[in-house]
Tab-separated table of C-alpha atoms in Angstrom:
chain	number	residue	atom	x	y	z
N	113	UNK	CA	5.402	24.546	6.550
N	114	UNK	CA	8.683	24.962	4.415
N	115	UNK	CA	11.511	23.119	5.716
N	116	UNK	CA	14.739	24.749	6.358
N	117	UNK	CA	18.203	24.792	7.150
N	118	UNK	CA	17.854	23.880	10.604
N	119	UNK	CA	15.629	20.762	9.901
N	120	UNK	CA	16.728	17.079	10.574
N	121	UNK	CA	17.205	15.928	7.172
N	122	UNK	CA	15.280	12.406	5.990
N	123	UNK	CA	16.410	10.047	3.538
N	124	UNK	CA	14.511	7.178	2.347
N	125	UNK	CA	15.807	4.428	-0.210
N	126	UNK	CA	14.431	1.927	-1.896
N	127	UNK	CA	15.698	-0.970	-4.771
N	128	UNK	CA	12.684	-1.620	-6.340
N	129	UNK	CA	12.021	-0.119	-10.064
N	130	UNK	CA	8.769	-0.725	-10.384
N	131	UNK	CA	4.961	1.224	-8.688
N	132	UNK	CA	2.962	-0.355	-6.409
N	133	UNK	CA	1.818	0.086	-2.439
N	134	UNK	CA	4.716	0.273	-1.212
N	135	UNK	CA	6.347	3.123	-3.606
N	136	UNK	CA	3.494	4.819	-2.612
N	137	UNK	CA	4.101	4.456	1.044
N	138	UNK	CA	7.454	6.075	0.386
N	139	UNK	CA	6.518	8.660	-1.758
N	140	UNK	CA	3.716	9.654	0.932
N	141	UNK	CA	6.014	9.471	4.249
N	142	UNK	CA	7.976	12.092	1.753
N	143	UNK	CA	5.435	14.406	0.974
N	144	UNK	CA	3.868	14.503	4.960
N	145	UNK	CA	7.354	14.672	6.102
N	146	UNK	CA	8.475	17.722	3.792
N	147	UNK	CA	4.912	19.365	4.748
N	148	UNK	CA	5.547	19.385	8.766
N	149	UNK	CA	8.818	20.831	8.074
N	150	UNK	CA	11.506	18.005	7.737
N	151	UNK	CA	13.961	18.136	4.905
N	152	UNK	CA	13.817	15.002	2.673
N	153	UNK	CA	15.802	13.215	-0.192
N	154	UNK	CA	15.574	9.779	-1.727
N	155	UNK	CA	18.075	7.330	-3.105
N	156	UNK	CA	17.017	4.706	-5.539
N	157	UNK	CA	17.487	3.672	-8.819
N	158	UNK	CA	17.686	6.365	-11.991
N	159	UNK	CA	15.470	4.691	-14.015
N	160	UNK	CA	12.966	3.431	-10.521
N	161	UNK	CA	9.216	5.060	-11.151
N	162	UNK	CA	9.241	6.483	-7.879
N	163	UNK	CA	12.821	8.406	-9.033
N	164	UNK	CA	10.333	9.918	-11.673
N	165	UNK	CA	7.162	10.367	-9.211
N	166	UNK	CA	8.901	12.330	-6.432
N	167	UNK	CA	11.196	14.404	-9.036
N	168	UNK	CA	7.706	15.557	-10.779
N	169	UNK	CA	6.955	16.991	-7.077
N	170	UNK	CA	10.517	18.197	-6.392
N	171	UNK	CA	11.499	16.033	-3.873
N	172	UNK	CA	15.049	15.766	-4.017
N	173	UNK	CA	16.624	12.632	-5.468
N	174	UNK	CA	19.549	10.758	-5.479
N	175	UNK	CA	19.946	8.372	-8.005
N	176	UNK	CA	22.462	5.114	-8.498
N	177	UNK	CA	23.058	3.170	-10.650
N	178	UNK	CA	21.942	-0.362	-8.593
N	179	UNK	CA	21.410	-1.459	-5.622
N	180	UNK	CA	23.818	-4.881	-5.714
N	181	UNK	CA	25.525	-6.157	-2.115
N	182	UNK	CA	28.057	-7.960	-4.450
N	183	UNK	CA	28.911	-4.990	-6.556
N	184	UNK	CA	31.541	-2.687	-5.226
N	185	UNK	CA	30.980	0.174	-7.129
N	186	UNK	CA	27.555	0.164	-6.070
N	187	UNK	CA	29.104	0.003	-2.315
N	188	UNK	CA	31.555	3.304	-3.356
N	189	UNK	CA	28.537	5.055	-5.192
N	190	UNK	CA	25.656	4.733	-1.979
N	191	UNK	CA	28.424	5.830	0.852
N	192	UNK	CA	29.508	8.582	-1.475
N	193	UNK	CA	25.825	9.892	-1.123
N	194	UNK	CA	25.278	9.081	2.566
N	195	UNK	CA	28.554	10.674	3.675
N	196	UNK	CA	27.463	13.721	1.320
N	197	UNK	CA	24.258	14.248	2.482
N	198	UNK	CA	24.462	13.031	6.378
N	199	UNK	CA	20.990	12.300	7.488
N	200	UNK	CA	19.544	12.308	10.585
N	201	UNK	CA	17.342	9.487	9.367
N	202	UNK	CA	17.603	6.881	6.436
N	203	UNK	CA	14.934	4.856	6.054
N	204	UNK	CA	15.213	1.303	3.892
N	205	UNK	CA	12.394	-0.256	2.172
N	206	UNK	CA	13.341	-3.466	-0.221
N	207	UNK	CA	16.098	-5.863	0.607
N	208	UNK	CA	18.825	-5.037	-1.168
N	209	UNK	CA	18.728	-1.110	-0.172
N	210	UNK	CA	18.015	-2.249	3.370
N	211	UNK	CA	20.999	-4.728	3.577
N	212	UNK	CA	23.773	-1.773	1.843
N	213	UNK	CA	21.850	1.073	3.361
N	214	UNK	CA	21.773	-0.065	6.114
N	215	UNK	CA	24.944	-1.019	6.568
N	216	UNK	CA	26.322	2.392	5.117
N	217	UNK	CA	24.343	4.383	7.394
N	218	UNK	CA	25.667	2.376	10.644
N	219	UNK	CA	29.302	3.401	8.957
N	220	UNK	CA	28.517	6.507	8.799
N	221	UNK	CA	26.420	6.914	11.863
N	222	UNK	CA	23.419	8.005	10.916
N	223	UNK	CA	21.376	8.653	14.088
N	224	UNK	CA	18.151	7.308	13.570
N	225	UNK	CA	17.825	4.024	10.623
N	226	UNK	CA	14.296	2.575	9.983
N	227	UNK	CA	13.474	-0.238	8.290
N	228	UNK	CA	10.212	-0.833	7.153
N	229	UNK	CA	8.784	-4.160	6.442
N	230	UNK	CA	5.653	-4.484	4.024
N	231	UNK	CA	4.896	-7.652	3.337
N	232	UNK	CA	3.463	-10.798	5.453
N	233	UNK	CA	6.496	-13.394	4.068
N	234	UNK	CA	9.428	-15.467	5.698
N	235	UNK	CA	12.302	-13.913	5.875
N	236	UNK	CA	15.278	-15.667	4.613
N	237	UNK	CA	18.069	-14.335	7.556
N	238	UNK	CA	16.961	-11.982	10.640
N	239	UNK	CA	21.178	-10.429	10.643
N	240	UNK	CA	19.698	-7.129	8.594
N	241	UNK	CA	17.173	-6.814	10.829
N	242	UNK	CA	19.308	-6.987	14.069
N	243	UNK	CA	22.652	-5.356	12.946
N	244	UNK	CA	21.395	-2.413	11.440
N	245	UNK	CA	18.182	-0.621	12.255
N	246	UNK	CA	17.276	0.827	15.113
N	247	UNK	CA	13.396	0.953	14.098
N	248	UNK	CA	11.509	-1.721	12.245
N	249	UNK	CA	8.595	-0.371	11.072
N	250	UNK	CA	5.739	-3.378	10.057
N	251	UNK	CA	2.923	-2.924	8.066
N	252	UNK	CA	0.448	-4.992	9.917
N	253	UNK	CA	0.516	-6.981	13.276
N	254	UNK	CA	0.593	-10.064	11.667
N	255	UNK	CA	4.498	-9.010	9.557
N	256	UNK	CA	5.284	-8.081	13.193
N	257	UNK	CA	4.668	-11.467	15.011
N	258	UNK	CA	6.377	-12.969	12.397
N	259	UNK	CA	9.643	-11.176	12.629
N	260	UNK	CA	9.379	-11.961	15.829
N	261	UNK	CA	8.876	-15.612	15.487
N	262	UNK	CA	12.281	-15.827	13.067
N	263	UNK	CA	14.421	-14.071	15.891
N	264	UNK	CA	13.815	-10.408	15.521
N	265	UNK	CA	13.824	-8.357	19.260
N	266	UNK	CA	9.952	-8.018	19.621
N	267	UNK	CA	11.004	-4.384	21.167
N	268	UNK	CA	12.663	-3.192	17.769
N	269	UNK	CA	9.300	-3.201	15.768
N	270	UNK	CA	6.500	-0.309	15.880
N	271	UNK	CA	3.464	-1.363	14.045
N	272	UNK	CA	2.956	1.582	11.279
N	273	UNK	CA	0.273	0.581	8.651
N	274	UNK	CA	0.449	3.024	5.658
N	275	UNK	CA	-1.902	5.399	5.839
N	276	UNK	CA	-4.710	6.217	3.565
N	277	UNK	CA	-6.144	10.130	3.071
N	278	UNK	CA	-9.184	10.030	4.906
N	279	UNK	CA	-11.056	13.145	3.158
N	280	UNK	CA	-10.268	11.525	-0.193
N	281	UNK	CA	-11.366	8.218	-0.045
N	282	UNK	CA	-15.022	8.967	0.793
N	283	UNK	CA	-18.119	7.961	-1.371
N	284	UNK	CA	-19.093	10.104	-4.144
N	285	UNK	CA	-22.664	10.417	-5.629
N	286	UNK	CA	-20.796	12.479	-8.248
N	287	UNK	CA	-18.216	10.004	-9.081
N	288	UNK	CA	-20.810	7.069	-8.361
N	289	UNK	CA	-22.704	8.054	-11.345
N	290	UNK	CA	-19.968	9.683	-13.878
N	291	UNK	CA	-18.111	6.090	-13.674
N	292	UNK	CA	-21.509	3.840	-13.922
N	293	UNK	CA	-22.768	6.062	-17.065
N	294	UNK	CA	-19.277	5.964	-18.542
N	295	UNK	CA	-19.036	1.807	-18.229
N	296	UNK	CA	-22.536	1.376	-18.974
N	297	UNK	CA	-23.032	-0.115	-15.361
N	298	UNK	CA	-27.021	0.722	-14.935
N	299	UNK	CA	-29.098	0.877	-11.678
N	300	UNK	CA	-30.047	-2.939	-11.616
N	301	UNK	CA	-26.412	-4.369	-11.531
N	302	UNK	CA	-24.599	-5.024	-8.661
N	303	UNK	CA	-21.059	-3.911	-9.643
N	304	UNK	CA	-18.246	-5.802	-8.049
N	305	UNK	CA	-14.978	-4.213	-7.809
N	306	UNK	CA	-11.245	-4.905	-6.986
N	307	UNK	CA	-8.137	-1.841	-7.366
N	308	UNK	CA	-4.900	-3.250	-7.777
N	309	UNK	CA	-2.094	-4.166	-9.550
N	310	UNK	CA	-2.164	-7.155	-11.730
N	311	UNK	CA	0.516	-9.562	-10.453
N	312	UNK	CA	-0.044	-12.855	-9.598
N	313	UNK	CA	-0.661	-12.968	-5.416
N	314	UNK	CA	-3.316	-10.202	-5.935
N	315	UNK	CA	-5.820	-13.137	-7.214
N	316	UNK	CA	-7.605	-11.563	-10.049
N	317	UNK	CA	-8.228	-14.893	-11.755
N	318	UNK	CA	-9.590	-15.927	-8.766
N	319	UNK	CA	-12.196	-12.508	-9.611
N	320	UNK	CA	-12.690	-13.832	-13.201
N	321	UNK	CA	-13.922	-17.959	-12.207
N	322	UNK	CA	-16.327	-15.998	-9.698
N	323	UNK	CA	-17.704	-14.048	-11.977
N	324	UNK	CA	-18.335	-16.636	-14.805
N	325	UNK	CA	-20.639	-18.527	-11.872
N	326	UNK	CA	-22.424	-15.589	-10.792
N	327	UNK	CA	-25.634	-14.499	-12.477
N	328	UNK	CA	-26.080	-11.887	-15.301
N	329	UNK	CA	-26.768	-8.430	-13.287
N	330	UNK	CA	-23.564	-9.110	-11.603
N	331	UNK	CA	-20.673	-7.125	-13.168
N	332	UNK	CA	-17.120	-6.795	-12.826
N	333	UNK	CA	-14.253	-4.467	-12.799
N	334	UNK	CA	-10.536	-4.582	-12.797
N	335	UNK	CA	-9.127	-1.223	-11.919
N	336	UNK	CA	-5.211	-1.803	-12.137
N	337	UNK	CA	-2.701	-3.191	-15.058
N	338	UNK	CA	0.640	-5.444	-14.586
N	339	UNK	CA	2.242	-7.994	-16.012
N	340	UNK	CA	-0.568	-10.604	-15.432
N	341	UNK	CA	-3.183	-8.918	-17.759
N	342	UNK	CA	-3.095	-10.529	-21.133
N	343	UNK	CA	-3.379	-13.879	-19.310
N	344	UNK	CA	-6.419	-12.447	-17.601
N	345	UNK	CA	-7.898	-11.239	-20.519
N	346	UNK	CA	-7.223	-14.429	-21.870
N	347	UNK	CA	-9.302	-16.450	-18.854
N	348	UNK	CA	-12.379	-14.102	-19.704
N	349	UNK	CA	-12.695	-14.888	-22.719
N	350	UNK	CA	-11.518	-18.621	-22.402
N	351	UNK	CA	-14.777	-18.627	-19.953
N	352	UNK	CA	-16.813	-16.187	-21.742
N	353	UNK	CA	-17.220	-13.206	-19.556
N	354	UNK	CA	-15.116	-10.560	-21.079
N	355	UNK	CA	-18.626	-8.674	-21.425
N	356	UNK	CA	-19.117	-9.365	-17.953
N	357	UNK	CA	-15.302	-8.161	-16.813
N	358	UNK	CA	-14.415	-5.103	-17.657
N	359	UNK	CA	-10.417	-4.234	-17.042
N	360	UNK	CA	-10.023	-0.407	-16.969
N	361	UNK	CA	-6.580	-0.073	-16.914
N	362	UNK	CA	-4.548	1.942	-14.005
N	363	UNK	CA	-6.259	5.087	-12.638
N	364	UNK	CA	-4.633	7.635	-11.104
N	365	UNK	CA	-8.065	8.979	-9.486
N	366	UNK	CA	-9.043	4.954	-8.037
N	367	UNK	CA	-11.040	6.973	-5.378
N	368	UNK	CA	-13.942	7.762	-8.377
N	369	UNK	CA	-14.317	3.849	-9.141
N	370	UNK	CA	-14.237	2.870	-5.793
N	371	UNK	CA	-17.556	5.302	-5.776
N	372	UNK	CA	-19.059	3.170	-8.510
N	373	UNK	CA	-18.738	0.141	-7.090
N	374	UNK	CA	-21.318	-2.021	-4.695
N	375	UNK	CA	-19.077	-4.713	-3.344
N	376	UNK	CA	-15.146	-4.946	-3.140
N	377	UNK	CA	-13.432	-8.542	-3.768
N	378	UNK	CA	-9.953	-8.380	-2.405
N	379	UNK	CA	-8.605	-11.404	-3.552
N	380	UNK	CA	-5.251	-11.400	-2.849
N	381	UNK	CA	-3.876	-14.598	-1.070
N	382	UNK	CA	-0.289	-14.277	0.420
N	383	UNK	CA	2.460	-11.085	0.992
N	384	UNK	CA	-0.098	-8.586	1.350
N	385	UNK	CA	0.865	-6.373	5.032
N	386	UNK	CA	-2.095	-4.210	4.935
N	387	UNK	CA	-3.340	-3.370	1.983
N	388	UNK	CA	-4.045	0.070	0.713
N	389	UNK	CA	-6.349	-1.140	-1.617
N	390	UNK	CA	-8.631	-2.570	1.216
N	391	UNK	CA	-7.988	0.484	3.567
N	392	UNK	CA	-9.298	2.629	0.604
N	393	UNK	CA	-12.101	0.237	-0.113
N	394	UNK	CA	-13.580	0.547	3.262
N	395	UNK	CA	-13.142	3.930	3.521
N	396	UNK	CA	-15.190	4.725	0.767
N	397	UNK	CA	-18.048	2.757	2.867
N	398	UNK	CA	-17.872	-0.667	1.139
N	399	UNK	CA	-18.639	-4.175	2.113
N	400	UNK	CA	-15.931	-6.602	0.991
N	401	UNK	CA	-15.051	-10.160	0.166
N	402	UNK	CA	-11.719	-11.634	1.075
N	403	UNK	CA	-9.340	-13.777	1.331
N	404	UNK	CA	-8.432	-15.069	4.551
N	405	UNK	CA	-4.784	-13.784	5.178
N	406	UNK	CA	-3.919	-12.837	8.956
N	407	UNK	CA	-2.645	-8.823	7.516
N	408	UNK	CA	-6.004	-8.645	5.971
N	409	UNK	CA	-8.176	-9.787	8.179
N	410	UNK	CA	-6.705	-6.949	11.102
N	411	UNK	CA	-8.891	-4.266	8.998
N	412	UNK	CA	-11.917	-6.185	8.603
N	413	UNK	CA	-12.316	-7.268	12.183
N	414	UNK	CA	-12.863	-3.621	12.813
N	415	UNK	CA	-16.159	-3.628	10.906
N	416	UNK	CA	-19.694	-5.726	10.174
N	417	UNK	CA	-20.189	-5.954	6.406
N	418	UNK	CA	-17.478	-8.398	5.324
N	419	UNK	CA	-17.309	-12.265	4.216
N	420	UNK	CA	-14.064	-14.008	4.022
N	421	UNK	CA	-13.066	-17.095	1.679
N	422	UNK	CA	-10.546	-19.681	1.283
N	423	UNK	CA	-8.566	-18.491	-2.085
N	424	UNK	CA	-9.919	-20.210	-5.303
N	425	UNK	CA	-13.349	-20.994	-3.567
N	426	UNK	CA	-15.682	-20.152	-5.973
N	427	UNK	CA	-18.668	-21.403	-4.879
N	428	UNK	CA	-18.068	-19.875	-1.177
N	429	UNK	CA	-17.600	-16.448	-2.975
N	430	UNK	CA	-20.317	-16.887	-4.938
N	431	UNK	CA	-22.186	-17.182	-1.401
N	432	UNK	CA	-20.288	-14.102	0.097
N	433	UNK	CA	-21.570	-12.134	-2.565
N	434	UNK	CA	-24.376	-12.780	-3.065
N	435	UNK	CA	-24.822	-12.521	0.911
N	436	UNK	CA	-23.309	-8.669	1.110
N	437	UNK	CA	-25.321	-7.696	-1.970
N	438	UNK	CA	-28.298	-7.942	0.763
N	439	UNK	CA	-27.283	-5.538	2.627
N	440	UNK	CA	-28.593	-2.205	2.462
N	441	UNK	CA	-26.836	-0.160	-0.747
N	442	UNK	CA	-24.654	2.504	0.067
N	443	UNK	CA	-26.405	3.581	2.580
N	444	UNK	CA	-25.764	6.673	4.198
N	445	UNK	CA	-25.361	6.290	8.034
N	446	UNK	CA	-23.840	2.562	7.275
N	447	UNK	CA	-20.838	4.106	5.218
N	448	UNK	CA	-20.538	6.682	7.446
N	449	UNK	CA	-19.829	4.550	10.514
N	450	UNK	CA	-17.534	2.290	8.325
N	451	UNK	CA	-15.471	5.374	7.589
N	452	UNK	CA	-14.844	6.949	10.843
N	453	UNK	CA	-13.736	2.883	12.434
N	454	UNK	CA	-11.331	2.590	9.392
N	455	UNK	CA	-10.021	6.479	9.321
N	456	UNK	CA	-9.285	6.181	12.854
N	457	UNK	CA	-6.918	3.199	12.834
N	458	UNK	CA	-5.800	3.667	9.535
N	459	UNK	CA	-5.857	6.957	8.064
N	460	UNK	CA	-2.733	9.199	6.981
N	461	UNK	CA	-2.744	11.513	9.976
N	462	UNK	CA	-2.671	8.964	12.776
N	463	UNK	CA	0.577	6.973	10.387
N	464	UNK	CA	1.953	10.895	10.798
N	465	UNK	CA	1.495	11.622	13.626
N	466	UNK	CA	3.014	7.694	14.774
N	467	UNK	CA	5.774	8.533	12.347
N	468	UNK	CA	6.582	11.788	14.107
N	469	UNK	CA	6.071	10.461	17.806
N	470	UNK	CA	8.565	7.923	16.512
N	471	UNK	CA	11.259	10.537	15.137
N	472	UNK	CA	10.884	12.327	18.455
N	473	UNK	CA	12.235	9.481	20.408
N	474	UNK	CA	14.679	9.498	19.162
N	475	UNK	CA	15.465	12.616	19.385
N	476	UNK	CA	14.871	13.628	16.080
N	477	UNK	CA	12.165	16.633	15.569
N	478	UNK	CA	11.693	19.158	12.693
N	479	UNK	CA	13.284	22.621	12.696
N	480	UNK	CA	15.788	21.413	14.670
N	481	UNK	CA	19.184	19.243	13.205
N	482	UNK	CA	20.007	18.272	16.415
N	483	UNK	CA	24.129	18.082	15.221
């Protein structure tokens, strides 16, 4: 469906510069918004990834210069755009955007203002939570019980984990086998995999000391790059396993080496919500290791073939591997069942069709402006 004149327009915003889970969130509520006939935009940052991401698929974007509560001209800049544009919805992401977003779109009466939340962390003041939005949208149960444990109205908050394509993160014989041939990953090993960005709560080193006490068929991959990965590399070798590790970089297709692998260790220990990651992980029918955070453990109590660890516990891991890599290998029916649990609860059309059940309360609904 093409949007058109008629249609409520929706903005989202978001400070942050760099790409990760959440940039992807927006860019998808974008995309499935735009598709069912809503008009979209987005303010961040010129030189943000996500401006450059959504431009390359013509959504609309509105660029400033910063997002900065103490900067004025930042202030004059972001109303200039909202008063311009006058959305039926604007929906914030980071802090900063959410505080002077926010706040803008209250001045200028935007109907309907979201906020999402997407990490499990203390907040440091509940005010831009209860002054501004109308809609908190949380990431996991878990972000939700916490906001409302620092003050936020419990009845402000709709639980909206991001959702993950269903028909493209399913197991691939096709992709199984290109991506083992390519790595030289052969029948006999057991290939342990984690997709992510490499920052420091995501855990990888905890990855690397796991591997360096597992035994020799055992291999590793790192699908993902960040800022942490020369120190990585660094704790590979420093424990000799970079033949043993292998770090592939970022992937744009992460669906083909989640085909390849046997086992997924998500080892990420505080801030995630719900992981897309994990979501895509046990889509594509595999069993995982984790670490025990409340957000992650939502997903996993939805299915059989997990372990979970304290973070930094390698001999426990070493267990929980070597447990899971009992269990029968990829097969069929197993994966299968996996799937349809985890597409149910968290696959991208329930999160759109939440997200437009949500709109509609309010009184917001596509082909119609509603002005």
């Amino acid at each position: 469906m093409q949007p058109n004149t008629q249609s409520p327009l929706v903005v989202h915003t978001d400070s942050s510069r760099v790409w990760g889970g959440q940039e992807i969130r927006v860019l998808t509520e974008l995309r499935e918004m735009r598709r069912l006939g809503f008009r979209v935009g987005l303010i961040v940052p010129r030189d943000a990834e996500l401006a450059r991401r959504a431009a390359a698929e013509d959504i609309p974007v509105y660029g400033v210069s910063t997002f900065a509560k103490f900067n004025p001209n930042a202030w004059r800049e972001l109303y200039q755009i909202v008063s311009m544009l006058k959305p039926r919805v604007i929906n914030t992401h980071s802090s900063e955007d959410s505080w002077m977003a926010g706040a803008v779109a209250r001045f200028c009466r935007v109907p309907l203002i979201i906020r999402t939340r997407h990490v499990l962390a203390p907040i440091s003041s509940a005010v831009s939570y209860t002054l501004f939005p109308h809609v908190i949208f949380t990431c996991s149960e878990a972000i939700a019980a916490q906001l409302t444990r620092q003050g936020v109205a419990a009845g402000k908050t709709v639980v909206l984990s991001t959702g993950n394509d269903e028909t493209r993160f399913r197991f691939s014989p096709q992709h199984r086998h290109a991506i083992r041939q390519a790595y030289g990953i052969g029948d006999h090993h057991i290939l342990v995999g984690n997709v992510g960005f490499l920052r420091t709560y995501k855990g990888h080193a905890f990855i690397i000391k796991t591997a360096a006490a597992m035994p020799d068929h055992y291999r590793f991959m790192l699908v993902g790059d960040g800022d942490q990965l020369d120190r990585l590399q660094a704790l590979a070798k420093e424990l000799g396993v970079t033949e043993r590790v292998l770090f592939v970089g970022h992937q744009e297709q992460p669906e083909c080496f989640l085909s390849a692998f046997d086992l997924c260790f998500f080892s990420s220990y505080e801030a995630e919500g719900v992981s897309q990651a994990l979501i895509q992980s046990l889509l594509n029918g595999l069993p995982v290791l984790a670490c025990r955070i409340s957000s992650t453990e939502e997903p996993l109590n939805l299915v059989e073939d997990y372990r979970l660890v304290a973070y930094d516990d390698v001999p426990a891991a070493c267990q929980g591997l070597n447990e899971l890599a009992q269990l029968p290998r990829r097969e069929p029916q197993r994966m299968e069942r996996q799937h349809r649990i985890i597409a149910d609860r968290y696959g991208l059309r329930g999160m759109v069709r939440k997200l437009v059940d949500t709109y509609a309360r309010h009184g917001v609904v596509a082909g119609r402006d509603g002005s």
